Amino acid sequence: MEPIAAIATGSSTAAIGVVRVSGDGCFAACDRVFRPLHGERLSAQPPRAMVYGDVLDGNGTLLDRGLAVRFPAPHSYTGEDCVEFDCHGSPVVLGELLRALRAAGIRQAEAGEFTKRAFLNGRMDLTEAEAVIDLIDAETPAMAKNAAAQLGGALRRPLETVRSALLDVTSRFYAVVDYPDEDIEDVRPAEIAAALETADTTLTALLSTCERGQVLKQGVRTAIVGRPNVGKSSLLNALAGYDRAIVTDVPGTTRDTVEESVLCGGVLLRLIDTAGLRETDDAVERIGVERARSALESADLVLAVIDGSQPPEQEDLALMEAAACGSAPWIQVFSKQDLCCGPSSIFVTSTQGEALRAPAATVSLSALTGEGLDELERAVAALFPVDAPAGGSLLTDRRQEDAVSRARDAIRRGSAAFYAGMTPDAVLTDLEEALNALGELTGSTAREDIVSAIFSRFCVGK
Ligand SMILES: Nc1nc2c(ncn2[C@@H]2O[C@H](COP(=O)(O)OP(=O)(O)OP(=O)(O)O)[C@@H](O)[C@H]2O)c(=O)[nH]1
Ligand SMILES: [Mg+2]
């Protein structure tokens, strides 16, 4: 394909900046902007070896001294002839190098174009290409590890196994449908039933990882709620590691919701600090309290904070009732343990005295000294285990989840039709549908607009 070039290392100043080039004829063009200090021109240098030399602008004037590597097709990221330049990480130098490459006939690459070419040239399937985006965007080590494993085929492999089993089954059916008079080997019901069942089991196992995959990718929306002055904002700050929210000894300090993402027990928490829950005549604070209530209702996890240095008040009991009545797991947090004299656990009952849904954990901590924060981390890690049991197999993408579930449903329908003794073409329709859904996932039958949408999520240079 036509040659393209882009800065791969972003637009900010750094020690090193990389410009990558890919496409037909790119070696000759690169000879015009790079002159090795020793030996022959770049296009005659050994493949995949770093060469030190002068980086030149369009007029042959020295721009920088750096390294260049050439990767002859097909042994490159894109599968095409590729060159990478390691320059000093000056946006000006890198921009000038791009300009010189343009003058040599190489156009600016679009977002994700290198990876799109890698996909089109069969260097990776769609699940692996999507893993590249996830790896770049990873916000936690667990997310990065899951993406890295998928980059290595952790999703592709089980899907391929299912696909080839289905292909085997469909080809047998086709033989029967297409050549009814030939004496073709029997359809072998037991083998077919076993193949369909294995496919169903594999896809079901994948689907069962979606919830954890979402936690991994989106994080857990966590509302910190409680009455005024119990230390909610202090807890947010302690978890964030800096003074994100204003803390004072005036009850009603926080009036709006304050959001911050933190890593707690290996889990990405999207923390929402809220206004202290109380009745108030202040119009602004009242809106804050409404927002606090809606945060509590929509959260995936609730940290119900109770001042541990004081006897509980009616409002604390009301808070816990509200947390217990929701559907999200909640953690009872007793704050200000350094002043310790208050309760360390409260049995939760409704205003009518009935026992309510118990907290997932009860933690005593001090935002001031940090004691007990590790206990909170352990409680969160136990609630949201993100480390995939079989490394990299967590399904984190809604598109992928949708395709796997359509494939599984079609297999189940096909299986039911098979057991009901339907004609082979009835079973085939369902199995073809399953194969198509799997093809969308791996990209072998994905529509062009879907593929384009996926690659547009990339940054330029990737
Ligand atoms: N000794 C001690 N004081 C704390 C601790 N956490 C919070 N405080 C104090 O309690 C007061 C209220 O803290 P905030 O974090 O503002 O409480 P809040 O729940 O966000 O209060 P509102 O925003 O008004 O609802 C401040 O004076 C804090 O310094 C703690 O762990 N130990
Ligand atoms: Mg506050």
PDB file of N, CA and C in Angstrom, residues 49 65 69 76 84 144 152 223 227 316 318 326 386 412 423:
ATOM      1  N   ALA A  49      18.361  -4.150  12.144  1.00  0.00           N
ATOM      2  CA  ALA A  49      19.539  -3.763  12.920  1.00  0.00           C
ATOM      3  C   ALA A  49      19.557  -2.242  13.025  1.00  0.00           C
ATOM      4  N   ARG A  65      20.893  13.741  14.998  1.00  0.00           N
ATOM      5  CA  ARG A  65      21.631  12.475  14.861  1.00  0.00           C
ATOM      6  C   ARG A  65      20.833  11.416  15.579  1.00  0.00           C
ATOM      7  N   VAL A  69      16.051   1.876  11.856  1.00  0.00           N
ATOM      8  CA  VAL A  69      15.971   0.419  11.670  1.00  0.00           C
ATOM      9  C   VAL A  69      15.042   0.165  10.502  1.00  0.00           C
ATOM     10  N   SER A  76       7.450  -7.304   9.822  1.00  0.00           N
ATOM     11  CA  SER A  76       7.326  -5.989  10.451  1.00  0.00           C
ATOM     12  C   SER A  76       5.968  -5.904  11.121  1.00  0.00           C
ATOM     13  N   GLU A  84      11.801   2.603  11.219  1.00  0.00           N
ATOM     14  CA  GLU A  84      11.580   3.412  12.414  1.00  0.00           C
ATOM     15  C   GLU A  84      12.806   4.251  12.671  1.00  0.00           C
ATOM     16  N   ALA A 144      -3.551  -3.789  31.973  1.00  0.00           N
ATOM     17  CA  ALA A 144      -2.454  -3.927  31.021  1.00  0.00           C
ATOM     18  C   ALA A 144      -2.131  -5.401  30.798  1.00  0.00           C
ATOM     19  N   GLY A 152      -1.331 -11.372  22.744  1.00  0.00           N
ATOM     20  CA  GLY A 152      -0.648 -12.632  22.431  1.00  0.00           C
ATOM     21  C   GLY A 152      -1.611 -13.737  22.021  1.00  0.00           C
ATOM     22  N   ALA A 223     -19.473   5.387  45.501  1.00  0.00           N
ATOM     23  CA  ALA A 223     -19.957   6.599  46.177  1.00  0.00           C
ATOM     24  C   ALA A 223     -19.496   6.588  47.628  1.00  0.00           C
ATOM     25  N   ARG A 227     -23.096  11.337  56.806  1.00  0.00           N
ATOM     26  CA  ARG A 227     -23.573  12.661  57.215  1.00  0.00           C
ATOM     27  C   ARG A 227     -22.407  13.652  57.207  1.00  0.00           C
ATOM     28  N   ASP A 316     -26.833   8.446  60.894  1.00  0.00           N
ATOM     29  CA  ASP A 316     -25.955   7.331  60.503  1.00  0.00           C
ATOM     30  C   ASP A 316     -26.780   6.082  60.237  1.00  0.00           C
ATOM     31  N   ALA A 318     -29.902   6.013  59.345  1.00  0.00           N
ATOM     32  CA  ALA A 318     -30.672   6.233  58.116  1.00  0.00           C
ATOM     33  C   ALA A 318     -29.786   5.993  56.893  1.00  0.00           C
ATOM     34  N   GLY A 326     -30.158  -0.442  48.740  1.00  0.00           N
ATOM     35  CA  GLY A 326     -29.738  -0.392  47.337  1.00  0.00           C
ATOM     36  C   GLY A 326     -29.342  -1.783  46.864  1.00  0.00           C
ATOM     37  N   VAL A 386     -10.019  -8.868  40.139  1.00  0.00           N
ATOM     38  CA  VAL A 386      -9.805  -8.516  38.733  1.00  0.00           C
ATOM     39  C   VAL A 386      -8.756  -9.372  38.043  1.00  0.00           C
ATOM     40  N   ARG A 412     -26.705 -22.799  20.417  1.00  0.00           N
ATOM     41  CA  ARG A 412     -27.741 -23.475  21.213  1.00  0.00           C
ATOM     42  C   ARG A 412     -28.974 -23.785  20.375  1.00  0.00           C
ATOM     43  N   THR A 423     -34.135 -31.088   9.825  1.00  0.00           N
ATOM     44  CA  THR A 423     -33.324 -31.377   8.638  1.00  0.00           C
ATOM     45  C   THR A 423     -31.972 -30.688   8.766  1.00  0.00           C
TER      46      THR A 423
END
